[in-house]
Amino acid sequence: MPATSSLAIDSLPLAFGIIMAIIGLVFYTQGLPGKFWRRFYAVLPGIVLCCFIPATLNSLGVFADGVGSQIYGFTATYLLPASLLLMTLSMDVPKILGLGWKAIAMFFAASIAIIISGPISLGIAKWVSPSMFSDDTLWRGFSAVAGSWIGGAANQAAMKELFGVSDDLFGMMILVDTTNASLWLLAILIMAKHSDKIDKLLKADSSSIDKVITAVESYERHHARPATLNDLMVMFGLCFAMVGVAHFLGGQIAGLFAPYSWAVQYSFASSFFWMVVIITIIGVIFSFTKIRRLDHVGASKIGTVFIFVLIAAIGMQINLAGIVSQWRLLLIGLLWMSIHVVIIFAVARLIRAPFASSAPIVATAFHPSLAPVGVFLGILGYAVGTFGGYISTQMMRLVVG
């Protein structure tokens, strides 16, 4: 931890105000026109700045000891599960199924590829450099990468809490995540210019996706509307009521497993684990009901706001000293991503599926009109990200343990 000076900020309201100002400034500049800001945020994504600007301030001793942990405790307890609920209730299962079996198969193939590529990469790294794995911290840290790549930032934060990833290591994993994801995005943008040739090489049929695009765009035009005060009150009331229920039930279920050592080892005695499982299941159930209409007034966007506040709060606890010395973790992430790409290309060629259906970012980059498909796949990723991340992490633990 950085040394705390007498001038360090020990006021929770002021510290919280500072990180909110940082988030607001990042999003304001991100929305500005001009080539400079587009190029700037192409190199440094907003989520990186929202984490590492608070981390820089913390490393310089701006925040007093304990301030960041108190703010993070609130965000992890309330905002994280709320974001998971708001993301998953927005899922439109019938339209996802309308993408066709090949598109759905590609999405799950990509998720499974991430799940198995992590343990393979860590296994290779341990064979090359056993000294890196002298304790059990590294596989825990990579749980955050698994959660992010399968789902998103909410799943990443859930993995941090579930597997007890230290703040400094989590900061490094955000760097591993965003650096390799940025390289993958660059490759996608290059491939997108030759999307027709790639689909021809894969002998892909994208007719089902084209039909869904038309249906979704028509649906959004007819149902999207400004949020009213009544909408927001119902949304927040329902959301945090379910967060309370999930925490209570999670604690009760975890208590049943507490006496068993194997349950402790596999997180089944963790109330946080069961809370995340329960809130995700509630969100999926809500997606089949009229409650899903809350997304017409911005439920998923509010969930994203909660996530960025959580990421900034995590940043307040990170000490950047020593991150440069962890360059080998970046190489492990690169190996992980490379194995993942090889697998999904092989699956796409085998079943002759459109490569653009493998992930949200791929869909949107390959065809701008596929943005609705990207949204669907993104929400589906949030629904399965925690479970996939958990499975991948347990496999990593077994490989390097």
Short mmCIF file of N, CA, C and O in Angstrom, two decimals, residues 215-275:
data_model
loop_
_atom_site.label_atom_id
_atom_site.label_comp_id
_atom_site.label_asym_id
_atom_site.label_seq_id
_atom_site.Cartn_x
_atom_site.Cartn_y
_atom_site.Cartn_z
N ALA A 215 -35.77 -7.92 -37.85
CA ALA A 215 -36.80 -8.02 -36.80
C ALA A 215 -36.44 -7.15 -35.60
O ALA A 215 -37.29 -6.45 -35.04
N VAL A 216 -35.16 -7.16 -35.20
CA VAL A 216 -34.75 -6.41 -34.02
C VAL A 216 -34.83 -4.92 -34.27
O VAL A 216 -35.30 -4.16 -33.42
N GLU A 217 -34.35 -4.47 -35.42
CA GLU A 217 -34.39 -3.04 -35.72
C GLU A 217 -35.83 -2.53 -35.73
O GLU A 217 -36.12 -1.44 -35.24
N SER A 218 -36.75 -3.34 -36.26
CA SER A 218 -38.17 -2.95 -36.28
C SER A 218 -38.72 -2.91 -34.86
O SER A 218 -39.45 -1.98 -34.48
N TYR A 219 -38.35 -3.91 -34.03
CA TYR A 219 -38.82 -3.97 -32.65
C TYR A 219 -38.35 -2.76 -31.86
O TYR A 219 -39.11 -2.14 -31.12
N GLU A 220 -37.06 -2.39 -32.01
CA GLU A 220 -36.50 -1.27 -31.26
C GLU A 220 -37.15 0.05 -31.67
O GLU A 220 -37.37 0.93 -30.83
N ARG A 221 -37.44 0.21 -32.94
CA ARG A 221 -38.08 1.45 -33.40
C ARG A 221 -39.44 1.64 -32.77
O ARG A 221 -39.85 2.76 -32.45
N HIS A 222 -40.15 0.55 -32.55
CA HIS A 222 -41.52 0.63 -32.06
C HIS A 222 -41.64 0.61 -30.53
O HIS A 222 -42.69 0.96 -29.99
N HIS A 223 -40.58 0.20 -29.81
CA HIS A 223 -40.71 0.02 -28.37
C HIS A 223 -39.80 0.91 -27.52
O HIS A 223 -40.12 1.16 -26.36
N ALA A 224 -38.67 1.35 -28.06
CA ALA A 224 -37.79 2.21 -27.27
C ALA A 224 -38.48 3.54 -26.97
O ALA A 224 -39.15 4.11 -27.83
N ARG A 225 -38.34 4.01 -25.71
CA ARG A 225 -38.98 5.27 -25.32
C ARG A 225 -38.22 5.88 -24.16
O ARG A 225 -37.46 5.20 -23.47
N PRO A 226 -38.40 7.20 -23.94
CA PRO A 226 -37.73 7.84 -22.81
C PRO A 226 -38.25 7.28 -21.48
O PRO A 226 -39.43 6.95 -21.35
N ALA A 227 -37.38 7.20 -20.50
CA ALA A 227 -37.77 6.69 -19.18
C ALA A 227 -38.53 7.75 -18.40
O ALA A 227 -38.16 8.93 -18.42
N THR A 228 -39.58 7.34 -17.72
CA THR A 228 -40.33 8.24 -16.84
C THR A 228 -39.87 8.01 -15.41
O THR A 228 -39.18 7.03 -15.10
N LEU A 229 -40.26 8.90 -14.50
CA LEU A 229 -39.93 8.72 -13.09
C LEU A 229 -40.51 7.41 -12.58
O LEU A 229 -39.86 6.69 -11.81
N ASN A 230 -41.72 7.09 -13.01
CA ASN A 230 -42.35 5.83 -12.59
C ASN A 230 -41.52 4.63 -13.04
O ASN A 230 -41.32 3.67 -12.28
N ASP A 231 -41.02 4.68 -14.29
CA ASP A 231 -40.17 3.59 -14.81
C ASP A 231 -38.95 3.38 -13.92
O ASP A 231 -38.61 2.26 -13.55
N LEU A 232 -38.27 4.48 -13.60
CA LEU A 232 -37.03 4.39 -12.84
C LEU A 232 -37.28 3.92 -11.41
O LEU A 232 -36.50 3.12 -10.87
N MET A 233 -38.38 4.38 -10.80
CA MET A 233 -38.69 3.95 -9.43
C MET A 233 -39.00 2.45 -9.39
O MET A 233 -38.55 1.74 -8.49
N VAL A 234 -39.76 1.98 -10.36
CA VAL A 234 -40.08 0.55 -10.42
C VAL A 234 -38.80 -0.26 -10.65
O VAL A 234 -38.56 -1.29 -10.02
N MET A 235 -37.95 0.22 -11.57
CA MET A 235 -36.72 -0.48 -11.90
C MET A 235 -35.80 -0.60 -10.69
O MET A 235 -35.34 -1.69 -10.34
N PHE A 236 -35.57 0.53 -10.00
CA PHE A 236 -34.66 0.51 -8.85
C PHE A 236 -35.27 -0.27 -7.69
O PHE A 236 -34.57 -1.00 -6.98
N GLY A 237 -36.57 -0.13 -7.48
CA GLY A 237 -37.21 -0.85 -6.39
C GLY A 237 -37.12 -2.35 -6.59
O GLY A 237 -36.73 -3.10 -5.68
N LEU A 238 -37.48 -2.81 -7.78
CA LEU A 238 -37.44 -4.24 -8.09
C LEU A 238 -36.01 -4.76 -8.05
O LEU A 238 -35.73 -5.82 -7.48
N CYS A 239 -35.09 -3.99 -8.64
CA CYS A 239 -33.69 -4.41 -8.75
C CYS A 239 -33.08 -4.65 -7.37
O CYS A 239 -32.55 -5.73 -7.09
N PHE A 240 -33.16 -3.66 -6.49
CA PHE A 240 -32.48 -3.79 -5.20
C PHE A 240 -33.24 -4.68 -4.23
O PHE A 240 -32.65 -5.23 -3.29
N ALA A 241 -34.55 -4.86 -4.46
CA ALA A 241 -35.28 -5.86 -3.67
C ALA A 241 -34.74 -7.25 -3.98
O ALA A 241 -34.51 -8.07 -3.08
N MET A 242 -34.49 -7.52 -5.27
CA MET A 242 -33.95 -8.82 -5.67
C MET A 242 -32.50 -8.99 -5.20
O MET A 242 -32.07 -10.10 -4.87
N VAL A 243 -31.75 -7.90 -5.16
CA VAL A 243 -30.39 -7.97 -4.62
C VAL A 243 -30.43 -8.39 -3.16
O VAL A 243 -29.65 -9.25 -2.72
N GLY A 244 -31.37 -7.82 -2.40
CA GLY A 244 -31.51 -8.20 -1.00
C GLY A 244 -31.89 -9.66 -0.84
O GLY A 244 -31.33 -10.37 0.01
N VAL A 245 -32.83 -10.13 -1.66
CA VAL A 245 -33.25 -11.53 -1.62
C VAL A 245 -32.09 -12.46 -1.96
O VAL A 245 -31.87 -13.49 -1.30
N ALA A 246 -31.32 -12.09 -3.00
CA ALA A 246 -30.20 -12.93 -3.43
C ALA A 246 -29.13 -13.03 -2.34
O ALA A 246 -28.57 -14.10 -2.10
N HIS A 247 -28.84 -11.92 -1.67
CA HIS A 247 -27.87 -11.95 -0.58
C HIS A 247 -28.36 -12.84 0.57
O HIS A 247 -27.59 -13.63 1.13
N PHE A 248 -29.62 -12.71 0.93
CA PHE A 248 -30.16 -13.50 2.03
C PHE A 248 -30.13 -14.99 1.70
O PHE A 248 -29.63 -15.80 2.49
N LEU A 249 -30.65 -15.36 0.53
CA LEU A 249 -30.67 -16.77 0.14
C LEU A 249 -29.26 -17.32 -0.04
O LEU A 249 -28.99 -18.47 0.29
N GLY A 250 -28.37 -16.49 -0.58
CA GLY A 250 -26.99 -16.92 -0.76
C GLY A 250 -26.34 -17.28 0.57
O GLY A 250 -25.63 -18.28 0.67
N GLY A 251 -26.60 -16.48 1.57
CA GLY A 251 -26.05 -16.76 2.89
C GLY A 251 -26.62 -18.04 3.48
O GLY A 251 -25.89 -18.83 4.12
N GLN A 252 -27.92 -18.27 3.27
CA GLN A 252 -28.56 -19.48 3.80
C GLN A 252 -28.01 -20.73 3.14
O GLN A 252 -27.71 -21.73 3.80
N ILE A 253 -27.85 -20.69 1.80
CA ILE A 253 -27.37 -21.87 1.07
C ILE A 253 -25.90 -22.13 1.42
O ILE A 253 -25.50 -23.29 1.62
N ALA A 254 -25.10 -21.07 1.48
CA ALA A 254 -23.68 -21.23 1.82
C ALA A 254 -23.52 -21.88 3.19
O ALA A 254 -22.61 -22.70 3.40
N GLY A 255 -24.40 -21.55 4.13
CA GLY A 255 -24.33 -22.13 5.46
C GLY A 255 -24.52 -23.63 5.46
O GLY A 255 -23.95 -24.34 6.30
N LEU A 256 -25.29 -24.14 4.51
CA LEU A 256 -25.51 -25.58 4.41
C LEU A 256 -24.24 -26.32 3.99
O LEU A 256 -24.04 -27.49 4.34
N PHE A 257 -23.39 -25.64 3.21
CA PHE A 257 -22.16 -26.27 2.71
C PHE A 257 -20.95 -26.02 3.61
O PHE A 257 -19.91 -26.65 3.43
N ALA A 258 -21.08 -25.07 4.53
CA ALA A 258 -19.93 -24.65 5.35
C ALA A 258 -19.21 -25.80 6.06
O ALA A 258 -17.97 -25.77 6.19
N PRO A 259 -19.90 -26.83 6.55
CA PRO A 259 -19.18 -27.89 7.28
C PRO A 259 -18.30 -28.77 6.42
O PRO A 259 -17.51 -29.56 6.95
N TYR A 260 -18.41 -28.67 5.11
CA TYR A 260 -17.70 -29.61 4.23
C TYR A 260 -16.47 -28.94 3.61
O TYR A 260 -16.59 -27.90 2.95
N SER A 261 -15.30 -29.55 3.78
CA SER A 261 -14.06 -28.96 3.28
C SER A 261 -14.04 -28.88 1.76
O SER A 261 -13.53 -27.91 1.19
N TRP A 262 -14.60 -29.90 1.09
CA TRP A 262 -14.61 -29.87 -0.37
C TRP A 262 -15.46 -28.72 -0.88
O TRP A 262 -15.17 -28.11 -1.92
N ALA A 263 -16.53 -28.39 -0.16
CA ALA A 263 -17.40 -27.29 -0.57
C ALA A 263 -16.68 -25.95 -0.42
O ALA A 263 -16.85 -25.04 -1.24
N VAL A 264 -15.87 -25.84 0.63
CA VAL A 264 -15.08 -24.61 0.82
C VAL A 264 -14.07 -24.46 -0.31
O VAL A 264 -13.89 -23.37 -0.86
N GLN A 265 -13.45 -25.58 -0.69
CA GLN A 265 -12.42 -25.56 -1.74
C GLN A 265 -13.00 -25.12 -3.07
O GLN A 265 -12.35 -24.40 -3.84
N TYR A 266 -14.22 -25.53 -3.38
CA TYR A 266 -14.84 -25.20 -4.67
C TYR A 266 -15.84 -24.05 -4.57
O TYR A 266 -16.69 -23.88 -5.45
N SER A 267 -15.75 -23.25 -3.52
CA SER A 267 -16.53 -22.01 -3.35
C SER A 267 -18.01 -22.24 -3.05
O SER A 267 -18.78 -21.27 -3.00
N PHE A 268 -18.44 -23.49 -2.84
CA PHE A 268 -19.85 -23.74 -2.57
C PHE A 268 -20.25 -23.24 -1.17
O PHE A 268 -21.44 -23.10 -0.89
N ALA A 269 -19.27 -22.98 -0.33
CA ALA A 269 -19.57 -22.44 1.00
C ALA A 269 -19.47 -20.91 1.01
O ALA A 269 -19.51 -20.29 2.08
N SER A 270 -19.35 -20.33 -0.17
CA SER A 270 -19.24 -18.87 -0.28
C SER A 270 -20.63 -18.27 -0.52
O SER A 270 -21.30 -18.60 -1.49
N SER A 271 -21.05 -17.37 0.36
CA SER A 271 -22.35 -16.73 0.18
C SER A 271 -22.35 -15.85 -1.07
O SER A 271 -23.37 -15.69 -1.72
N PHE A 272 -21.17 -15.28 -1.40
CA PHE A 272 -21.08 -14.45 -2.60
C PHE A 272 -21.32 -15.29 -3.85
O PHE A 272 -22.01 -14.85 -4.78
N PHE A 273 -20.77 -16.50 -3.89
CA PHE A 273 -20.98 -17.39 -5.03
C PHE A 273 -22.47 -17.64 -5.25
O PHE A 273 -22.98 -17.49 -6.37
N TRP A 274 -23.17 -17.99 -4.19
CA TRP A 274 -24.59 -18.29 -4.34
C TRP A 274 -25.41 -17.05 -4.63
O TRP A 274 -26.41 -17.10 -5.33
N MET A 275 -24.98 -15.91 -4.11
CA MET A 275 -25.68 -14.66 -4.42
C MET A 275 -25.61 -14.38 -5.91
O MET A 275 -26.61 -14.01 -6.53
#
